[in-house]
PDB file of C-alpha atoms in Angstrom:
ATOM      1  CA  MET Y   1     105.799 122.810  30.976  1.00 60.00           C
ATOM      2  CA  LEU Y   2     105.973 124.260  34.339  1.00 70.00           C
ATOM      3  CA  LYS Y   3     108.757 122.610  36.229  1.00 83.00           C
ATOM      4  CA  ARG Y   4     108.988 122.806  39.962  1.00 89.00           C
ATOM      5  CA  CYS Y   5     111.968 123.992  42.009  1.00 94.00           C
ATOM      6  CA  ALA Y   6     113.640 122.278  44.654  1.00 97.00           C
ATOM      7  CA  LEU Y   7     115.782 122.968  48.097  1.00 98.00           C
ATOM      8  CA  PHE Y   8     119.032 120.640  47.679  1.00 98.00           C
ATOM      9  CA  LEU Y   9     121.404 120.150  51.783  1.00 98.00           C
ATOM     10  CA  ASP Y  10     123.696 119.285  51.898  1.00 98.00           C
ATOM     11  CA  ARG Y  11     123.577 117.354  54.644  1.00 98.00           C
ATOM     12  CA  ASP Y  12     127.142 117.939  57.461  1.00 97.00           C
ATOM     13  CA  GLY Y  13     127.571 121.060  58.647  1.00 96.00           C
ATOM     14  CA  VAL Y  14     124.405 122.277  56.940  1.00 98.00           C
ATOM     15  CA  LEU Y  15     121.755 120.330  58.927  1.00 98.00           C
ATOM     16  CA  ILE Y  16     123.467 117.540  61.711  1.00 97.00           C
ATOM     17  CA  GLU Y  17     127.356 118.413  63.031  1.00 95.00           C
ATOM     18  CA  ASP Y  18     129.940 117.249  61.228  1.00 91.00           C
ATOM     19  CA  ASP Y  19     131.347 114.278  63.104  1.00 81.00           C
ATOM     20  CA  GLY Y  20     133.983 113.990  59.953  1.00 81.00           C
ATOM     21  CA  TYR Y  21     132.417 110.239  58.831  1.00 87.00           C
ATOM     22  CA  ILE Y  22     129.306 109.585  60.479  1.00 94.00           C
ATOM     23  CA  CYS Y  23     129.076 106.821  61.588  1.00 93.00           C
ATOM     24  CA  SER Y  24     126.124 105.431  63.668  1.00 95.00           C
ATOM     25  CA  PRO Y  25     122.630 107.099  64.473  1.00 96.00           C
ATOM     26  CA  LYS Y  26     124.004 108.508  67.864  1.00 95.00           C
ATOM     27  CA  GLN Y  27     125.474 110.902  66.726  1.00 95.00           C
ATOM     28  CA  VAL Y  28     123.355 112.612  64.626  1.00 97.00           C
ATOM     29  CA  ARG Y  29     122.840 116.295  65.767  1.00 97.00           C
ATOM     30  CA  LEU Y  30     120.885 118.849  64.624  1.00 97.00           C
ATOM     31  CA  LEU Y  31     121.792 122.319  64.777  1.00 97.00           C
ATOM     32  CA  PRO Y  32     120.305 124.597  66.035  1.00 96.00           C
ATOM     33  CA  GLY Y  33     117.280 126.312  63.586  1.00 97.00           C
ATOM     34  CA  VAL Y  34     117.486 123.488  61.324  1.00 98.00           C
ATOM     35  CA  ALA Y  35     114.766 121.936  61.968  1.00 97.00           C
ATOM     36  CA  GLU Y  36     112.537 124.991  62.355  1.00 97.00           C
ATOM     37  CA  ALA Y  37     114.085 126.199  58.636  1.00 98.00           C
ATOM     38  CA  LEU Y  38     112.986 122.950  56.955  1.00 98.00           C
ATOM     39  CA  ALA Y  39     109.589 123.265  57.934  1.00 98.00           C
ATOM     40  CA  ARG Y  40     108.720 126.604  56.736  1.00 97.00           C
ATOM     41  CA  VAL Y  41     109.868 124.949  52.599  1.00 97.00           C
ATOM     42  CA  ASN Y  42     107.583 121.887  53.716  1.00 97.00           C
ATOM     43  CA  ARG Y  43     104.516 124.072  54.235  1.00 95.00           C
ATOM     44  CA  SER Y  44     105.033 125.432  50.854  1.00 93.00           C
ATOM     45  CA  GLY Y  45     105.270 122.217  48.822  1.00 92.00           C
ATOM     46  CA  VAL Y  46     108.727 123.102  47.375  1.00 95.00           C
ATOM     47  CA  PRO Y  47     110.564 119.300  47.786  1.00 96.00           C
ATOM     48  CA  VAL Y  48     113.535 118.949  50.165  1.00 98.00           C
ATOM     49  CA  ILE Y  49     116.483 116.737  48.757  1.00 98.00           C
ATOM     50  CA  ILE Y  50     119.530 115.823  49.624  1.00 98.00           C
ATOM     51  CA  ILE Y  51     122.869 115.436  48.676  1.00 98.00           C
ATOM     52  CA  THR Y  52     125.700 113.600  50.400  1.00 98.00           C
ATOM     53  CA  ASN Y  53     129.310 111.899  49.596  1.00 97.00           C
ATOM     54  CA  GLN Y  54     129.051 109.152  51.364  1.00 96.00           C
ATOM     55  CA  SER Y  55     132.661 107.405  50.854  1.00 93.00           C
ATOM     56  CA  GLY Y  56     132.788 106.079  54.242  1.00 92.00           C
ATOM     57  CA  ILE Y  57     130.456 103.509  53.103  1.00 94.00           C
ATOM     58  CA  ALA Y  58     133.458 102.463  50.405  1.00 93.00           C
ATOM     59  CA  ARG Y  59     136.129 102.736  53.119  1.00 93.00           C
ATOM     60  CA  GLY Y  60     134.353  99.733  54.793  1.00 93.00           C
ATOM     61  CA  TRP Y  61     133.437 102.414  57.934  1.00 94.00           C
ATOM     62  CA  LEU Y  62     129.804 101.604  57.642  1.00 94.00           C
ATOM     63  CA  SER Y  63     126.991 100.229  54.930  1.00 95.00           C
ATOM     64  CA  GLU Y  64     124.719 101.072  53.553  1.00 96.00           C
ATOM     65  CA  ASN Y  65     122.415 100.012  55.859  1.00 97.00           C
ATOM     66  CA  ASP Y  66     123.956 101.852  58.610  1.00 97.00           C
ATOM     67  CA  LEU Y  67     123.341 104.842  56.456  1.00 97.00           C
ATOM     68  CA  GLN Y  68     119.646 104.394  55.879  1.00 98.00           C
ATOM     69  CA  ALA Y  69     120.016 103.445  59.926  1.00 98.00           C
ATOM     70  CA  ILE Y  70     121.272 107.132  60.158  1.00 98.00           C
ATOM     71  CA  HIS Y  71     119.226 108.724  57.933  1.00 98.00           C
ATOM     72  CA  ALA Y  72     116.244 107.098  59.506  1.00 98.00           C
ATOM     73  CA  ARG Y  73     117.270 108.901  63.123  1.00 98.00           C
ATOM     74  CA  LEU Y  74     117.718 112.638  61.680  1.00 98.00           C
ATOM     75  CA  ASP Y  75     114.084 111.806  59.808  1.00 98.00           C
ATOM     76  CA  GLN Y  76     113.244 110.836  63.770  1.00 98.00           C
ATOM     77  CA  LEU Y  77     114.748 114.298  64.859  1.00 97.00           C
ATOM     78  CA  LEU Y  78     113.243 116.419  62.016  1.00 98.00           C
ATOM     79  CA  ALA Y  79     109.900 115.173  62.556  1.00 97.00           C
ATOM     80  CA  ASP Y  80     109.678 115.564  66.273  1.00 94.00           C
ATOM     81  CA  ALA Y  81     110.128 119.324  64.878  1.00 92.00           C
ATOM     82  CA  GLY Y  82     106.924 118.977  62.439  1.00 96.00           C
ATOM     83  CA  ALA Y  83     109.816 118.785  59.350  1.00 98.00           C
ATOM     84  CA  TYR Y  84     111.002 116.569  56.672  1.00 98.00           C
ATOM     85  CA  VAL Y  85     112.694 115.567  53.789  1.00 98.00           C
ATOM     86  CA  ASP Y  86     111.421 114.370  50.180  1.00 98.00           C
ATOM     87  CA  ARG Y  87     113.929 112.510  50.030  1.00 98.00           C
ATOM     88  CA  TYR Y  88     118.145 111.567  50.001  1.00 98.00           C
ATOM     89  CA  TYR Y  89     120.164 110.712  46.755  1.00 98.00           C
ATOM     90  CA  TYR Y  90     124.661 109.288  48.851  1.00 98.00           C
ATOM     91  CA  CYS Y  91     127.621 108.571  46.812  1.00 97.00           C
ATOM     92  CA  PRO Y  92     129.461 105.606  48.431  1.00 96.00           C
ATOM     93  CA  HIS Y  93     131.292 105.342  46.288  1.00 95.00           C
ATOM     94  CA  HIS Y  94     135.874 106.528  45.840  1.00 93.00           C
ATOM     95  CA  PRO Y  95     138.480 107.108  42.927  1.00 92.00           C
ATOM     96  CA  GLU Y  96     140.503 105.913  45.840  1.00 92.00           C
ATOM     97  CA  PHE Y  97     139.837 103.919  48.092  1.00 89.00           C
ATOM     98  CA  GLY Y  98     137.765 100.598  48.380  1.00 84.00           C
ATOM     99  CA  GLN Y  99     136.665  97.886  46.841  1.00 84.00           C
ATOM    100  CA  GLY Y 100     134.670  96.055  43.818  1.00 86.00           C
ATOM    101  CA  GLU Y 101     132.642  98.332  42.790  1.00 92.00           C
ATOM    102  CA  TYR Y 102     132.452 100.457  45.906  1.00 94.00           C
ATOM    103  CA  ARG Y 103     136.172 101.600  44.713  1.00 94.00           C
ATOM    104  CA  GLN Y 104     135.473 104.413  40.918  1.00 93.00           C
ATOM    105  CA  ARG Y 105     135.528 107.608  39.234  1.00 94.00           C
ATOM    106  CA  CYS Y 106     131.648 107.745  39.408  1.00 95.00           C
ATOM    107  CA  GLY Y 107     129.157 110.744  37.681  1.00 94.00           C
ATOM    108  CA  CYS Y 108     127.654 111.376  41.267  1.00 96.00           C
ATOM    109  CA  ARG Y 109     130.607 112.098  43.316  1.00 97.00           C
ATOM    110  CA  LYS Y 110     129.662 116.202  44.191  1.00 97.00           C
ATOM    111  CA  PRO Y 111     132.275 117.965  43.166  1.00 97.00           C
ATOM    112  CA  ALA Y 112     129.913 116.305  39.972  1.00 97.00           C
ATOM    113  CA  PRO Y 113     126.398 117.141  39.766  1.00 98.00           C
ATOM    114  CA  GLY Y 114     124.977 113.579  38.423  1.00 98.00           C
ATOM    115  CA  LEU Y 115     122.891 112.921  41.807  1.00 98.00           C
ATOM    116  CA  LEU Y 116     121.177 116.550  41.588  1.00 98.00           C
ATOM    117  CA  LEU Y 117     120.586 115.612  38.108  1.00 98.00           C
ATOM    118  CA  GLN Y 118     119.266 112.631  38.786  1.00 98.00           C
ATOM    119  CA  ALA Y 119     116.973 114.260  41.379  1.00 98.00           C
ATOM    120  CA  ALA Y 120     116.059 116.838  38.437  1.00 97.00           C
ATOM    121  CA  ARG Y 121     114.727 113.505  37.193  1.00 97.00           C
ATOM    122  CA  ASP Y 122     112.814 111.943  39.440  1.00 97.00           C
ATOM    123  CA  PHE Y 123     110.473 114.562  40.508  1.00 95.00           C
ATOM    124  CA  SER Y 124     110.878 117.090  36.701  1.00 94.00           C
ATOM    125  CA  LEU Y 125     112.442 120.025  38.348  1.00 95.00           C
ATOM    126  CA  ASP Y 126     113.863 123.099  37.484  1.00 95.00           C
ATOM    127  CA  LEU Y 127     117.426 123.208  38.099  1.00 96.00           C
ATOM    128  CA  GLY Y 128     117.472 126.202  37.206  1.00 94.00           C
ATOM    129  CA  HIS Y 129     115.407 128.116  39.853  1.00 93.00           C
ATOM    130  CA  SER Y 130     116.119 125.667  42.867  1.00 97.00           C
ATOM    131  CA  PHE Y 131     119.147 126.499  45.683  1.00 98.00           C
ATOM    132  CA  PHE Y 132     122.170 124.649  46.780  1.00 98.00           C
ATOM    133  CA  VAL Y 133     123.468 124.943  50.243  1.00 98.00           C
ATOM    134  CA  GLY Y 134     126.875 123.349  51.631  1.00 97.00           C
ATOM    135  CA  ASP Y 135     129.223 124.312  53.621  1.00 95.00           C
ATOM    136  CA  ARG Y 136     132.093 122.930  50.601  1.00 94.00           C
ATOM    137  CA  LEU Y 137     133.173 124.267  47.909  1.00 92.00           C
ATOM    138  CA  SER Y 138     132.514 120.774  46.311  1.00 94.00           C
ATOM    139  CA  ASP Y 139     128.829 121.514  47.390  1.00 96.00           C
ATOM    140  CA  LEU Y 140     128.406 124.636  45.371  1.00 96.00           C
ATOM    141  CA  GLN Y 141     130.384 123.998  42.550  1.00 95.00           C
ATOM    142  CA  ALA Y 142     128.340 120.742  42.471  1.00 97.00           C
ATOM    143  CA  GLY Y 143     125.301 123.145  42.783  1.00 97.00           C
ATOM    144  CA  ALA Y 144     126.394 125.478  39.737  1.00 97.00           C
ATOM    145  CA  ALA Y 145     127.267 122.595  37.549  1.00 97.00           C
ATOM    146  CA  ALA Y 146     123.335 121.646  37.704  1.00 97.00           C
ATOM    147  CA  GLY Y 147     122.566 125.242  37.000  1.00 97.00           C
ATOM    148  CA  CYS Y 148     121.400 125.654  40.509  1.00 97.00           C
ATOM    149  CA  HIS Y 149     121.781 129.109  42.096  1.00 96.00           C
ATOM    150  CA  THR Y 150     124.503 128.317  45.123  1.00 97.00           C
ATOM    151  CA  ILE Y 151     124.087 129.065  49.129  1.00 96.00           C
ATOM    152  CA  LEU Y 152     127.190 128.755  51.384  1.00 95.00           C
ATOM    153  CA  VAL Y 153     126.829 128.661  54.711  1.00 96.00           C
ATOM    154  CA  ARG Y 154     129.170 129.156  57.743  1.00 94.00           C
ATOM    155  CA  THR Y 155     128.413 126.298  59.132  1.00 94.00           C
ATOM    156  CA  GLY Y 156     130.063 122.793  59.320  1.00 87.00           C
ATOM    157  CA  LEU Y 157     133.518 123.506  57.452  1.00 82.00           C
ATOM    158  CA  GLY Y 158     131.666 127.488  55.403  1.00 81.00           C
ATOM    159  CA  HIS Y 159     133.371 129.415  58.417  1.00 79.00           C
ATOM    160  CA  ARG Y 160     136.951 128.617  57.101  1.00 77.00           C
ATOM    161  CA  TRP Y 161     136.063 130.203  53.755  1.00 75.00           C
ATOM    162  CA  PRO Y 162     138.743 132.881  52.421  1.00 71.00           C
ATOM    163  CA  GLU Y 163     136.953 136.373  52.299  1.00 67.00           C
ATOM    164  CA  PRO Y 164     136.347 136.710  49.150  1.00 66.00           C
ATOM    165  CA  VAL Y 165     135.190 133.633  48.038  1.00 70.00           C
ATOM    166  CA  PRO Y 166     134.726 133.163  44.519  1.00 68.00           C
ATOM    167  CA  SER Y 167     131.083 134.381  43.164  1.00 67.00           C
ATOM    168  CA  SER Y 168     130.935 133.498  39.049  1.00 72.00           C
ATOM    169  CA  SER Y 169     131.686 130.336  38.787  1.00 85.00           C
ATOM    170  CA  LEU Y 170     129.894 129.109  41.281  1.00 92.00           C
ATOM    171  CA  ARG Y 171     126.646 131.275  41.132  1.00 93.00           C
ATOM    172  CA  LEU Y 172     126.748 131.741  44.636  1.00 94.00           C
ATOM    173  CA  ALA Y 173     123.746 133.909  45.653  1.00 94.00           C
ATOM    174  CA  LEU Y 174     124.529 134.465  49.318  1.00 93.00           C
ATOM    175  CA  ILE Y 175     126.635 133.578  52.382  1.00 93.00           C
ATOM    176  CA  ALA Y 176     124.488 132.935  55.080  1.00 95.00           C
ATOM    177  CA  GLU Y 177     125.719 132.323  58.709  1.00 95.00           C
ATOM    178  CA  ASN Y 178     123.323 129.137  58.719  1.00 97.00           C
ATOM    179  CA  LEU Y 179     120.519 127.397  57.537  1.00 98.00           C
ATOM    180  CA  THR Y 180     117.403 129.777  58.917  1.00 98.00           C
ATOM    181  CA  GLN Y 181     119.373 132.696  57.177  1.00 98.00           C
ATOM    182  CA  ALA Y 182     120.236 130.775  54.164  1.00 98.00           C
ATOM    183  CA  VAL Y 183     115.575 129.666  53.704  1.00 98.00           C
ATOM    184  CA  ASP Y 184     114.725 133.200  54.631  1.00 97.00           C
ATOM    185  CA  TYR Y 185     116.788 134.707  51.666  1.00 97.00           C
ATOM    186  CA  CYS Y 186     115.540 131.578  48.639  1.00 96.00           C
ATOM    187  CA  LEU Y 187     112.409 130.609  50.093  1.00 95.00           C
ATOM    188  CA  PRO Y 188     110.543 134.082  48.902  1.00 93.00           C
ATOM    189  CA  TYR Y 189     112.121 132.461  45.773  1.00 91.00           C
ATOM    190  CA  LEU Y 190     110.950 129.125  45.990  1.00 90.00           C
ATOM    191  CA  LEU Y 191     107.419 130.395  46.449  1.00 85.00           C
ATOM    192  CA  HIS Y 192     106.611 132.574  43.611  1.00 76.00           C
ATOM    193  CA  ARG Y 193     108.307 130.045  41.005  1.00 70.00           C
ATOM    194  CA  HIS Y 194     105.655 127.819  42.741  1.00 64.00           C
ATOM    195  CA  TRP Y 195     103.335 129.982  42.767  1.00 65.00           C
ATOM    196  CA  GLN Y 196     103.685 130.560  38.847  1.00 68.00           C
ATOM    197  CA  LEU Y 197     103.466 126.149  38.686  1.00 62.00           C
ATOM    198  CA  GLN Y 198      99.972 126.583  40.172  1.00 61.00           C
ATOM    199  CA  ALA Y 199      98.870 129.491  37.635  1.00 57.00           C
ATOM    200  CA  ALA Y 200     100.042 128.055  35.117  1.00 55.00           C
TER     201      ALA Y 200
END
């Protein structure tokens, strides 16, 4: 049985401006072209899934309720342009900082692939035909570990990557200037898989 594919995205530096640690909805600012790019993916029927490390929760800089408010603000900004995120997955842990259950070595903090594997179970996804778009090494490592193709964007911290970028171990398909260019590249592949599923 064919499974559908997805577009996985890091949040800070890919969708929104990277302000270090975003702790308030007031800090949420969409990067140029993001809403329009996501709306195209939404219209295709391919799920858009955010995978984000949020160790600020472990560090005590924000609560999980604060994070929900931040994502609600992001949802509002996207909705104003006709776009949406299907699901947010986040890791609140840190191996060295934090209290109680938040201070732990977990399988969900990127570069570990735990959140992608959970999303695959929740959405019945074919990770081998999915893409992960990020601006950090940990994003690409998590995507590759889950079996996804990866795309590095030069927004956020992506502009700091030296040349040449290692590709084989990261399953790197493209180095893109921004999310718009990343979607231009991967959406035809995702659509092809989507129509294969529809025809099966």
